[in-house]
Amino acid sequence: FENAPWAKEKNMVTIKEADVSLAILPLLNKEIEIGEVNVIEPVVNLEVSGNGDENWVFEKPVQENETAEGKTGEAQEVNGAVAPLLGSFFAEKIDIKNGIVNYNDQKSKSKMSLNIKSFEMAVVNEDENVDLLYDIVFNGNEVKGTARGDSINTLLQNKPYHIALGAKPFGANTKVKAVLNDLTGNLSYEANIYVLSPKGNFDLPKTEVDADVSGDMKIVNAKINKLDYASNIISGKIKADISGKKPVVSGNIHSSLIDVTKFSTPQKTAKFELIATANAAQFVPNDKLDLSVL
C-alpha cells in the first residue's frame, strides 16, 4: 500500500504473505464472512509530517459532478477512513507473525518501533468482546500477555473503547484497565496500572505500584496511589510532556516515612571511568548515643 507523498517510507503497509478463508454460503447473500486470516511479516509505517499531517488519515477522491459549492476541486478528508472498510469484513480469528510497526513523528522528531513476534485475535461476532494473545517487542523490550477489549462495533462507531490486559514485562506482573477515546481522531486515554515486581527481580526488593494514568499523545498525567519499595510508601502526582524529542517530567511526590537503609543495596551503575559502584548514603550511624550527659 503506497504511502503519502510526503512520507519518508515508500509504502505505508507491506505484507509478505496473507491467507484468508471465506465462508461460501454467505456469499450468495452478498455477505463476506471471513473465518480466519493469517498474515506473515507485515510492515506498517505510521508517520506524521513536519506540518502535523498523519498518513493514516485518507482523502476522499473528488467526483467530477460535484458542484462548485465548496466541494469542486477539494479533496474531502475522511476521519477514520479505515472504519467503513473494516465494517465490510469480519474475521473470527486473526493471526499475525513476525510483524513490524514503525512510528515516525517528523514534527516532534520522535520515533517508536513495535516488533510483533505473534499476535492472535479471536471474536465470535461483531457484538462480542475481542480476546487477544500477544508476544511483542516494544523499543527492544519483550512483552507477553493477554487482553480483552470491547466489541468490533464499539470500535467502528468510535465509542469509548474499554480494554483490560495482563502482561509480565521485565519479570513484573502487570495489570492494566483502560478506556481509549476517539481512536480515529485525537486519541486520549484513562487507565489504572498495577505492577508487582517480586523480591529479587533486578536484584531489588519487592516493589508494588498502583497508579491512575491519563492523557493523549503529547501529555501524560500520572497519579501514584501507592508506590511500595521495600515497605517505603510513596504517593503523589507526575506530569510528562512527550511531545518533544526529549520528554519533560515534573511532579510532586511525598511519603510519611522513608527508611534510607532500604535503598543501600549495592548496585552496578553505568560504565563511567571514575565510578564502578554506587550506594545510598547511610545518614544515621549504627553507634549507640551516649545519653549519660542527660
PDB file of C-alpha atoms in Angstrom:
ATOM      1  CA  PHE A   1       0.000   0.000   0.000  1.00  0.00           C
ATOM      2  CA  GLU A   2       1.616   3.239  -1.171  1.00  0.00           C
ATOM      3  CA  ASN A   3       2.416   5.888   1.405  1.00  0.00           C
ATOM      4  CA  ALA A   4       1.550   9.603   1.465  1.00  0.00           C
ATOM      5  CA  PRO A   5       3.686  11.685  -0.951  1.00  0.00           C
ATOM      6  CA  TRP A   6       5.455  13.497   1.911  1.00  0.00           C
ATOM      7  CA  ALA A   7       6.242  10.327   3.899  1.00  0.00           C
ATOM      8  CA  LYS A   8       9.803   9.109   4.416  1.00  0.00           C
ATOM      9  CA  GLU A   9       8.944   5.482   3.649  1.00  0.00           C
ATOM     10  CA  LYS A  10       7.771   4.472   0.173  1.00  0.00           C
ATOM     11  CA  ASN A  11       4.988   2.182   1.449  1.00  0.00           C
ATOM     12  CA  MET A  12       2.588   2.553   4.349  1.00  0.00           C
ATOM     13  CA  VAL A  13       1.962  -1.211   4.540  1.00  0.00           C
ATOM     14  CA  THR A  14       3.734  -4.223   3.067  1.00  0.00           C
ATOM     15  CA  ILE A  15       2.822  -7.878   3.641  1.00  0.00           C
ATOM     16  CA  LYS A  16       4.945 -10.842   2.635  1.00  0.00           C
ATOM     17  CA  GLU A  17       2.084 -13.358   2.740  1.00  0.00           C
ATOM     18  CA  ALA A  18      -1.574 -13.481   3.736  1.00  0.00           C
ATOM     19  CA  ASP A  19      -4.002 -16.420   3.851  1.00  0.00           C
ATOM     20  CA  VAL A  20      -7.732 -15.759   4.096  1.00  0.00           C
ATOM     21  CA  SER A  21     -10.520 -18.339   4.489  1.00  0.00           C
ATOM     22  CA  LEU A  22     -14.049 -17.391   3.326  1.00  0.00           C
ATOM     23  CA  ALA A  23     -17.419 -18.911   4.144  1.00  0.00           C
ATOM     24  CA  ILE A  24     -19.119 -19.862   0.860  1.00  0.00           C
ATOM     25  CA  LEU A  25     -22.858 -19.689   1.666  1.00  0.00           C
ATOM     26  CA  PRO A  26     -22.888 -16.046   2.893  1.00  0.00           C
ATOM     27  CA  LEU A  27     -21.502 -15.002  -0.498  1.00  0.00           C
ATOM     28  CA  LEU A  28     -24.859 -15.951  -2.034  1.00  0.00           C
ATOM     29  CA  ASN A  29     -26.411 -13.162   0.069  1.00  0.00           C
ATOM     30  CA  LYS A  30     -23.633 -10.745  -0.924  1.00  0.00           C
ATOM     31  CA  GLU A  31     -22.098 -11.024   2.534  1.00  0.00           C
ATOM     32  CA  ILE A  32     -18.406 -11.576   3.207  1.00  0.00           C
ATOM     33  CA  GLU A  33     -17.763 -13.776   6.238  1.00  0.00           C
ATOM     34  CA  ILE A  34     -14.105 -14.470   6.953  1.00  0.00           C
ATOM     35  CA  GLY A  35     -13.269 -17.412   9.163  1.00  0.00           C
ATOM     36  CA  GLU A  36      -9.544 -16.893   9.637  1.00  0.00           C
ATOM     37  CA  VAL A  37      -6.806 -14.532   8.477  1.00  0.00           C
ATOM     38  CA  ASN A  38      -3.111 -15.393   8.681  1.00  0.00           C
ATOM     39  CA  VAL A  39      -0.647 -12.572   7.993  1.00  0.00           C
ATOM     40  CA  ILE A  40       3.092 -13.190   7.658  1.00  0.00           C
ATOM     41  CA  GLU A  41       5.728 -10.458   8.070  1.00  0.00           C
ATOM     42  CA  PRO A  42       3.615  -7.288   7.733  1.00  0.00           C
ATOM     43  CA  VAL A  43       5.383  -3.919   7.998  1.00  0.00           C
ATOM     44  CA  VAL A  44       3.314  -0.846   8.917  1.00  0.00           C
ATOM     45  CA  ASN A  45       4.843   2.647   8.746  1.00  0.00           C
ATOM     46  CA  LEU A  46       2.863   5.302  10.636  1.00  0.00           C
ATOM     47  CA  GLU A  47       4.170   8.825  10.038  1.00  0.00           C
ATOM     48  CA  VAL A  48       3.401  12.419  10.989  1.00  0.00           C
ATOM     49  CA  SER A  49       4.724  15.166   8.700  1.00  0.00           C
ATOM     50  CA  GLY A  50       6.512  18.313   9.794  1.00  0.00           C
ATOM     51  CA  ASN A  51       3.163  20.117   9.346  1.00  0.00           C
ATOM     52  CA  GLY A  52       1.320  17.625  11.551  1.00  0.00           C
ATOM     53  CA  ASP A  53      -0.336  15.650   8.721  1.00  0.00           C
ATOM     54  CA  GLU A  54      -0.940  11.969   9.545  1.00  0.00           C
ATOM     55  CA  ASN A  55      -0.513   9.299   6.872  1.00  0.00           C
ATOM     56  CA  TRP A  56      -3.362   7.159   8.289  1.00  0.00           C
ATOM     57  CA  VAL A  57      -5.947   9.901   7.571  1.00  0.00           C
ATOM     58  CA  PHE A  58      -7.029   9.477   3.968  1.00  0.00           C
ATOM     59  CA  GLU A  59      -8.718  11.748   1.436  1.00  0.00           C
ATOM     60  CA  LYS A  60     -11.906  11.054  -0.443  1.00  0.00           C
ATOM     61  CA  PRO A  61     -11.486  11.192  -4.269  1.00  0.00           C
ATOM     62  CA  VAL A  62     -13.125  14.227  -5.849  1.00  0.00           C
ATOM     63  CA  GLN A  63     -16.129  13.463  -8.064  1.00  0.00           C
ATOM     64  CA  GLU A  64     -16.320  15.318 -11.371  1.00  0.00           C
ATOM     65  CA  ASN A  65     -20.029  16.050 -10.962  1.00  0.00           C
ATOM     66  CA  GLU A  66     -19.636  17.751  -7.594  1.00  0.00           C
ATOM     67  CA  THR A  67     -20.824  21.342  -7.666  1.00  0.00           C
ATOM     68  CA  ALA A  68     -18.729  24.403  -7.008  1.00  0.00           C
ATOM     69  CA  GLU A  69     -20.451  24.930  -3.662  1.00  0.00           C
ATOM     70  CA  GLY A  70     -17.353  24.287  -1.611  1.00  0.00           C
ATOM     71  CA  LYS A  71     -16.695  20.790  -2.999  1.00  0.00           C
ATOM     72  CA  THR A  72     -15.381  21.019  -6.541  1.00  0.00           C
ATOM     73  CA  GLY A  73     -11.628  20.610  -6.718  1.00  0.00           C
ATOM     74  CA  GLU A  74     -11.354  19.985  -2.997  1.00  0.00           C
ATOM     75  CA  ALA A  75     -10.322  16.664  -1.504  1.00  0.00           C
ATOM     76  CA  GLN A  76     -12.684  15.732   1.298  1.00  0.00           C
ATOM     77  CA  GLU A  77     -10.944  14.422   4.382  1.00  0.00           C
ATOM     78  CA  VAL A  78     -12.392  11.257   5.878  1.00  0.00           C
ATOM     79  CA  ASN A  79     -11.580  10.783   9.531  1.00  0.00           C
ATOM     80  CA  GLY A  80     -11.429   7.123  10.428  1.00  0.00           C
ATOM     81  CA  ALA A  81     -11.443   6.078   6.776  1.00  0.00           C
ATOM     82  CA  VAL A  82     -10.477   2.580   7.812  1.00  0.00           C
ATOM     83  CA  ALA A  83     -13.769   2.083   9.697  1.00  0.00           C
ATOM     84  CA  PRO A  84     -16.036   1.561   6.653  1.00  0.00           C
ATOM     85  CA  LEU A  85     -13.535  -0.921   5.265  1.00  0.00           C
ATOM     86  CA  LEU A  86     -13.417  -2.894   8.495  1.00  0.00           C
ATOM     87  CA  GLY A  87     -17.183  -2.809   8.731  1.00  0.00           C
ATOM     88  CA  SER A  88     -17.458  -4.696   5.437  1.00  0.00           C
ATOM     89  CA  PHE A  89     -15.243  -7.548   6.576  1.00  0.00           C
ATOM     90  CA  PHE A  90     -15.397  -9.628   9.714  1.00  0.00           C
ATOM     91  CA  ALA A  91     -12.936 -12.335  10.764  1.00  0.00           C
ATOM     92  CA  GLU A  92     -13.409 -14.728  13.658  1.00  0.00           C
ATOM     93  CA  LYS A  93      -9.649 -15.142  14.071  1.00  0.00           C
ATOM     94  CA  ILE A  94      -6.628 -13.099  13.017  1.00  0.00           C
ATOM     95  CA  ASP A  95      -3.097 -14.444  13.391  1.00  0.00           C
ATOM     96  CA  ILE A  96      -0.067 -12.198  12.734  1.00  0.00           C
ATOM     97  CA  LYS A  97       3.519 -13.458  12.730  1.00  0.00           C
ATOM     98  CA  ASN A  98       6.793 -11.500  12.656  1.00  0.00           C
ATOM     99  CA  GLY A  99       5.299  -8.046  12.035  1.00  0.00           C
ATOM    100  CA  ILE A 100       6.792  -4.583  12.482  1.00  0.00           C
ATOM    101  CA  VAL A 101       5.041  -1.290  13.266  1.00  0.00           C
ATOM    102  CA  ASN A 102       7.162   1.855  12.920  1.00  0.00           C
ATOM    103  CA  TYR A 103       6.065   5.295  14.176  1.00  0.00           C
ATOM    104  CA  ASN A 104       7.927   8.394  12.994  1.00  0.00           C
ATOM    105  CA  ASP A 105       6.778  11.876  14.050  1.00  0.00           C
ATOM    106  CA  GLN A 106       8.757  14.309  11.894  1.00  0.00           C
ATOM    107  CA  LYS A 107       7.206  17.283  13.696  1.00  0.00           C
ATOM    108  CA  SER A 108       8.379  16.301  17.192  1.00  0.00           C
ATOM    109  CA  LYS A 109      11.311  14.236  15.864  1.00  0.00           C
ATOM    110  CA  SER A 110      10.277  11.200  17.907  1.00  0.00           C
ATOM    111  CA  LYS A 111      10.337   7.563  16.821  1.00  0.00           C
ATOM    112  CA  MET A 112       8.985   4.289  18.206  1.00  0.00           C
ATOM    113  CA  SER A 113       9.093   0.707  16.985  1.00  0.00           C
ATOM    114  CA  LEU A 114       6.983  -2.366  17.741  1.00  0.00           C
ATOM    115  CA  ASN A 115       8.020  -5.868  16.667  1.00  0.00           C
ATOM    116  CA  ILE A 116       5.172  -8.381  16.645  1.00  0.00           C
ATOM    117  CA  LYS A 117       6.551 -11.875  17.221  1.00  0.00           C
ATOM    118  CA  SER A 118       2.998 -13.243  17.392  1.00  0.00           C
ATOM    119  CA  PHE A 119      -0.486 -11.719  17.727  1.00  0.00           C
ATOM    120  CA  GLU A 120      -3.782 -13.630  17.860  1.00  0.00           C
ATOM    121  CA  MET A 121      -7.251 -12.059  17.939  1.00  0.00           C
ATOM    122  CA  ALA A 122     -10.382 -14.143  18.396  1.00  0.00           C
ATOM    123  CA  VAL A 123     -14.008 -12.945  18.415  1.00  0.00           C
ATOM    124  CA  VAL A 124     -17.358 -14.714  17.994  1.00  0.00           C
ATOM    125  CA  ASN A 125     -19.168 -11.841  16.235  1.00  0.00           C
ATOM    126  CA  GLU A 126     -19.146  -8.052  15.857  1.00  0.00           C
ATOM    127  CA  ASP A 127     -21.047  -7.513  19.117  1.00  0.00           C
ATOM    128  CA  GLU A 128     -18.916  -9.748  21.368  1.00  0.00           C
ATOM    129  CA  ASN A 129     -15.730  -8.936  23.253  1.00  0.00           C
ATOM    130  CA  VAL A 130     -12.395  -9.325  21.496  1.00  0.00           C
ATOM    131  CA  ASP A 131      -9.759 -11.626  23.041  1.00  0.00           C
ATOM    132  CA  LEU A 132      -6.068 -11.073  22.315  1.00  0.00           C
ATOM    133  CA  LEU A 133      -2.919 -13.124  22.856  1.00  0.00           C
ATOM    134  CA  TYR A 134       0.329 -11.312  22.072  1.00  0.00           C
ATOM    135  CA  ASP A 135       4.099 -11.588  22.173  1.00  0.00           C
ATOM    136  CA  ILE A 136       5.650  -8.269  21.151  1.00  0.00           C
ATOM    137  CA  VAL A 137       8.916  -6.325  21.467  1.00  0.00           C
ATOM    138  CA  PHE A 138       8.410  -2.607  22.146  1.00  0.00           C
ATOM    139  CA  ASN A 139      11.531  -0.457  21.664  1.00  0.00           C
ATOM    140  CA  GLY A 140      13.696  -3.521  22.354  1.00  0.00           C
ATOM    141  CA  ASN A 141      11.701  -4.747  25.388  1.00  0.00           C
ATOM    142  CA  GLU A 142       9.762  -8.029  25.096  1.00  0.00           C
ATOM    143  CA  VAL A 143       6.208  -8.122  26.444  1.00  0.00           C
ATOM    144  CA  LYS A 144       3.954 -11.192  26.530  1.00  0.00           C
ATOM    145  CA  GLY A 145       0.376 -11.313  27.727  1.00  0.00           C
ATOM    146  CA  THR A 146      -3.353 -11.437  27.100  1.00  0.00           C
ATOM    147  CA  ALA A 147      -6.021  -8.772  26.676  1.00  0.00           C
ATOM    148  CA  ARG A 148      -9.782  -8.380  26.280  1.00  0.00           C
ATOM    149  CA  GLY A 149     -11.466  -5.428  24.597  1.00  0.00           C
ATOM    150  CA  ASP A 150     -14.927  -4.214  23.683  1.00  0.00           C
ATOM    151  CA  SER A 151     -16.679  -5.360  20.516  1.00  0.00           C
ATOM    152  CA  ILE A 152     -15.713  -4.588  16.928  1.00  0.00           C
ATOM    153  CA  ASN A 153     -18.861  -2.479  16.548  1.00  0.00           C
ATOM    154  CA  THR A 154     -17.823  -0.325  19.511  1.00  0.00           C
ATOM    155  CA  LEU A 155     -14.521   0.289  17.756  1.00  0.00           C
ATOM    156  CA  LEU A 156     -16.124   1.067  14.384  1.00  0.00           C
ATOM    157  CA  GLN A 157     -18.578   3.512  15.949  1.00  0.00           C
ATOM    158  CA  ASN A 158     -15.637   5.318  17.586  1.00  0.00           C
ATOM    159  CA  LYS A 159     -17.182   4.975  21.038  1.00  0.00           C
ATOM    160  CA  PRO A 160     -15.060   4.853  24.207  1.00  0.00           C
ATOM    161  CA  TYR A 161     -13.215   1.537  23.963  1.00  0.00           C
ATOM    162  CA  HIS A 162     -12.530  -0.448  27.154  1.00  0.00           C
ATOM    163  CA  ILE A 163      -9.617  -2.850  27.327  1.00  0.00           C
ATOM    164  CA  ALA A 164      -8.111  -4.970  30.116  1.00  0.00           C
ATOM    165  CA  LEU A 165      -4.744  -6.654  29.741  1.00  0.00           C
ATOM    166  CA  GLY A 166      -2.270  -8.691  31.727  1.00  0.00           C
ATOM    167  CA  ALA A 167       1.421  -8.997  30.956  1.00  0.00           C
ATOM    168  CA  LYS A 168       4.787  -9.757  32.541  1.00  0.00           C
ATOM    169  CA  PRO A 169       7.349  -7.307  31.164  1.00  0.00           C
ATOM    170  CA  PHE A 170      10.794  -7.317  32.795  1.00  0.00           C
ATOM    171  CA  GLY A 171       9.666 -10.099  35.136  1.00  0.00           C
ATOM    172  CA  ALA A 172       6.974  -7.931  36.770  1.00  0.00           C
ATOM    173  CA  ASN A 173       3.286  -8.872  36.870  1.00  0.00           C
ATOM    174  CA  THR A 174       1.297  -6.063  35.244  1.00  0.00           C
ATOM    175  CA  LYS A 175      -2.444  -5.434  35.007  1.00  0.00           C
ATOM    176  CA  VAL A 176      -3.992  -2.579  33.068  1.00  0.00           C
ATOM    177  CA  LYS A 177      -7.611  -1.444  32.772  1.00  0.00           C
ATOM    178  CA  ALA A 178      -8.012   1.371  30.253  1.00  0.00           C
ATOM    179  CA  VAL A 179     -10.549   3.407  28.304  1.00  0.00           C
ATOM    180  CA  LEU A 180      -9.451   4.710  24.882  1.00  0.00           C
ATOM    181  CA  ASN A 181     -11.337   7.711  23.482  1.00  0.00           C
ATOM    182  CA  ASP A 182     -11.550   8.930  19.857  1.00  0.00           C
ATOM    183  CA  LEU A 183      -9.347   6.215  18.365  1.00  0.00           C
ATOM    184  CA  THR A 184      -9.804   7.565  14.837  1.00  0.00           C
ATOM    185  CA  GLY A 185      -9.146  11.188  15.787  1.00  0.00           C
ATOM    186  CA  ASN A 186      -7.362  12.778  18.728  1.00  0.00           C
ATOM    187  CA  LEU A 187      -6.594   9.731  20.849  1.00  0.00           C
ATOM    188  CA  SER A 188      -6.880  10.137  24.622  1.00  0.00           C
ATOM    189  CA  TYR A 189      -6.920   7.566  27.395  1.00  0.00           C
ATOM    190  CA  GLU A 190      -7.603   6.872  31.040  1.00  0.00           C
ATOM    191  CA  ALA A 191      -6.095   3.831  32.730  1.00  0.00           C
ATOM    192  CA  ASN A 192      -5.357   2.149  36.029  1.00  0.00           C
ATOM    193  CA  ILE A 193      -1.998   0.400  36.118  1.00  0.00           C
ATOM    194  CA  TYR A 194      -0.918  -2.142  38.735  1.00  0.00           C
ATOM    195  CA  VAL A 195       2.614  -3.553  38.760  1.00  0.00           C
ATOM    196  CA  LEU A 196       4.112  -6.078  41.187  1.00  0.00           C
ATOM    197  CA  SER A 197       7.818  -6.824  40.869  1.00  0.00           C
ATOM    198  CA  PRO A 198       8.799  -9.732  43.165  1.00  0.00           C
ATOM    199  CA  LYS A 199      11.769  -9.630  45.507  1.00  0.00           C
ATOM    200  CA  GLY A 200      14.980 -10.403  43.652  1.00  0.00           C
ATOM    201  CA  ASN A 201      13.808  -9.109  40.295  1.00  0.00           C
ATOM    202  CA  PHE A 202      16.704  -6.917  39.041  1.00  0.00           C
ATOM    203  CA  ASP A 203      18.303  -7.715  42.444  1.00  0.00           C
ATOM    204  CA  LEU A 204      15.829  -5.293  44.035  1.00  0.00           C
ATOM    205  CA  PRO A 205      13.386  -5.622  46.948  1.00  0.00           C
ATOM    206  CA  LYS A 206       9.707  -6.296  46.351  1.00  0.00           C
ATOM    207  CA  THR A 207       8.154  -3.312  44.558  1.00  0.00           C
ATOM    208  CA  GLU A 208       4.447  -2.570  44.098  1.00  0.00           C
ATOM    209  CA  VAL A 209       2.895   0.269  42.085  1.00  0.00           C
ATOM    210  CA  ASP A 210      -0.751   1.342  41.763  1.00  0.00           C
ATOM    211  CA  ALA A 211      -1.302   4.395  39.548  1.00  0.00           C
ATOM    212  CA  ASP A 212      -4.011   6.178  37.549  1.00  0.00           C
ATOM    213  CA  VAL A 213      -2.755   7.454  34.186  1.00  0.00           C
ATOM    214  CA  SER A 214      -4.496   9.756  31.703  1.00  0.00           C
ATOM    215  CA  GLY A 215      -3.518  11.879  28.728  1.00  0.00           C
ATOM    216  CA  ASP A 216      -3.011  11.846  24.974  1.00  0.00           C
ATOM    217  CA  MET A 217      -0.122  11.504  22.528  1.00  0.00           C
ATOM    218  CA  LYS A 218       1.523  14.647  23.931  1.00  0.00           C
ATOM    219  CA  ILE A 219       0.847  14.872  27.675  1.00  0.00           C
ATOM    220  CA  VAL A 220       0.766  12.064  30.259  1.00  0.00           C
ATOM    221  CA  ASN A 221      -0.591  12.623  33.772  1.00  0.00           C
ATOM    222  CA  ALA A 222       0.001  10.014  36.471  1.00  0.00           C
ATOM    223  CA  LYS A 223      -1.479   9.902  39.957  1.00  0.00           C
ATOM    224  CA  ILE A 224       0.574   7.500  42.072  1.00  0.00           C
ATOM    225  CA  ASN A 225      -1.867   5.997  44.529  1.00  0.00           C
ATOM    226  CA  LYS A 226       0.805   3.770  46.028  1.00  0.00           C
ATOM    227  CA  LEU A 227       4.465   3.066  45.357  1.00  0.00           C
ATOM    228  CA  ASP A 228       5.747   0.462  47.821  1.00  0.00           C
ATOM    229  CA  TYR A 229       9.503  -0.041  47.609  1.00  0.00           C
ATOM    230  CA  ALA A 230      10.696  -2.348  50.397  1.00  0.00           C
ATOM    231  CA  SER A 231       7.952  -1.022  52.727  1.00  0.00           C
ATOM    232  CA  ASN A 232       8.697   2.619  51.831  1.00  0.00           C
ATOM    233  CA  ILE A 233       5.291   4.006  50.844  1.00  0.00           C
ATOM    234  CA  ILE A 234       5.335   6.885  48.341  1.00  0.00           C
ATOM    235  CA  SER A 235       2.460   8.713  46.599  1.00  0.00           C
ATOM    236  CA  GLY A 236       1.989  11.846  44.516  1.00  0.00           C
ATOM    237  CA  LYS A 237       1.455  13.195  41.010  1.00  0.00           C
ATOM    238  CA  ILE A 238       3.704  13.283  37.941  1.00  0.00           C
ATOM    239  CA  LYS A 239       3.246  15.025  34.580  1.00  0.00           C
ATOM    240  CA  ALA A 240       5.246  14.194  31.455  1.00  0.00           C
ATOM    241  CA  ASP A 241       5.365  16.139  28.196  1.00  0.00           C
ATOM    242  CA  ILE A 242       6.317  13.607  25.474  1.00  0.00           C
ATOM    243  CA  SER A 243       5.603  15.870  22.501  1.00  0.00           C
ATOM    244  CA  GLY A 244       9.243  16.836  22.046  1.00  0.00           C
ATOM    245  CA  LYS A 245      12.346  14.844  21.224  1.00  0.00           C
ATOM    246  CA  LYS A 246      13.229  14.708  24.929  1.00  0.00           C
ATOM    247  CA  PRO A 247      10.412  14.137  27.466  1.00  0.00           C
ATOM    248  CA  VAL A 248       9.950  16.802  30.167  1.00  0.00           C
ATOM    249  CA  VAL A 249       8.838  15.428  33.547  1.00  0.00           C
ATOM    250  CA  SER A 250       7.589  17.358  36.577  1.00  0.00           C
ATOM    251  CA  GLY A 251       5.660  16.394  39.668  1.00  0.00           C
ATOM    252  CA  ASN A 252       5.243  16.255  43.419  1.00  0.00           C
ATOM    253  CA  ILE A 253       5.701  13.036  45.389  1.00  0.00           C
ATOM    254  CA  HIS A 254       5.672  12.544  49.154  1.00  0.00           C
ATOM    255  CA  SER A 255       5.916   9.943  51.906  1.00  0.00           C
ATOM    256  CA  SER A 256       5.215   9.881  55.626  1.00  0.00           C
ATOM    257  CA  LEU A 257       8.268   7.702  56.342  1.00  0.00           C
ATOM    258  CA  ILE A 258      11.380   6.737  54.380  1.00  0.00           C
ATOM    259  CA  ASP A 259      13.832   4.102  55.616  1.00  0.00           C
ATOM    260  CA  VAL A 260      17.010   5.063  53.753  1.00  0.00           C
ATOM    261  CA  THR A 261      18.735   1.804  54.690  1.00  0.00           C
ATOM    262  CA  LYS A 262      16.348   0.015  52.314  1.00  0.00           C
ATOM    263  CA  PHE A 263      17.990   1.865  49.436  1.00  0.00           C
ATOM    264  CA  SER A 264      21.550   0.909  50.390  1.00  0.00           C
ATOM    265  CA  THR A 265      21.836  -2.326  48.372  1.00  0.00           C
ATOM    266  CA  PRO A 266      24.964  -2.045  46.193  1.00  0.00           C
ATOM    267  CA  GLN A 267      24.053  -1.773  42.528  1.00  0.00           C
ATOM    268  CA  LYS A 268      26.157  -1.732  39.403  1.00  0.00           C
ATOM    269  CA  THR A 269      25.937   1.565  37.595  1.00  0.00           C
ATOM    270  CA  ALA A 270      26.617   2.622  34.043  1.00  0.00           C
ATOM    271  CA  LYS A 271      30.209   2.293  32.820  1.00  0.00           C
ATOM    272  CA  PHE A 272      31.855   5.536  33.884  1.00  0.00           C
ATOM    273  CA  GLU A 273      35.612   5.810  34.108  1.00  0.00           C
ATOM    274  CA  LEU A 274      35.533   7.151  37.665  1.00  0.00           C
ATOM    275  CA  ILE A 275      32.570   5.224  39.149  1.00  0.00           C
ATOM    276  CA  ALA A 276      32.264   1.434  39.378  1.00  0.00           C
ATOM    277  CA  THR A 277      29.548   1.033  42.037  1.00  0.00           C
ATOM    278  CA  ALA A 278      27.216   3.311  43.975  1.00  0.00           C
ATOM    279  CA  ASN A 279      25.467   3.082  47.344  1.00  0.00           C
ATOM    280  CA  ALA A 280      22.851   5.170  49.079  1.00  0.00           C
ATOM    281  CA  ALA A 281      24.398   7.179  51.866  1.00  0.00           C
ATOM    282  CA  GLN A 282      23.876   5.906  55.416  1.00  0.00           C
ATOM    283  CA  PHE A 283      22.657   9.069  57.114  1.00  0.00           C
ATOM    284  CA  VAL A 284      22.208   7.521  60.598  1.00  0.00           C
ATOM    285  CA  PRO A 285      25.291   5.791  62.109  1.00  0.00           C
ATOM    286  CA  ASN A 286      24.995   2.478  63.942  1.00  0.00           C
ATOM    287  CA  ASP A 287      26.851   3.793  67.070  1.00  0.00           C
ATOM    288  CA  LYS A 288      24.769   4.000  70.214  1.00  0.00           C
ATOM    289  CA  LEU A 289      24.175   7.523  71.550  1.00  0.00           C
ATOM    290  CA  ASP A 290      25.811   8.388  74.904  1.00  0.00           C
ATOM    291  CA  LEU A 291      22.900   9.660  76.962  1.00  0.00           C
ATOM    292  CA  SER A 292      24.767   9.816  80.319  1.00  0.00           C
ATOM    293  CA  VAL A 293      25.228  13.578  79.960  1.00  0.00           C
ATOM    294  CA  LEU A 294      21.491  13.958  80.464  1.00  0.00           C
TER     295      LEU A 294
END
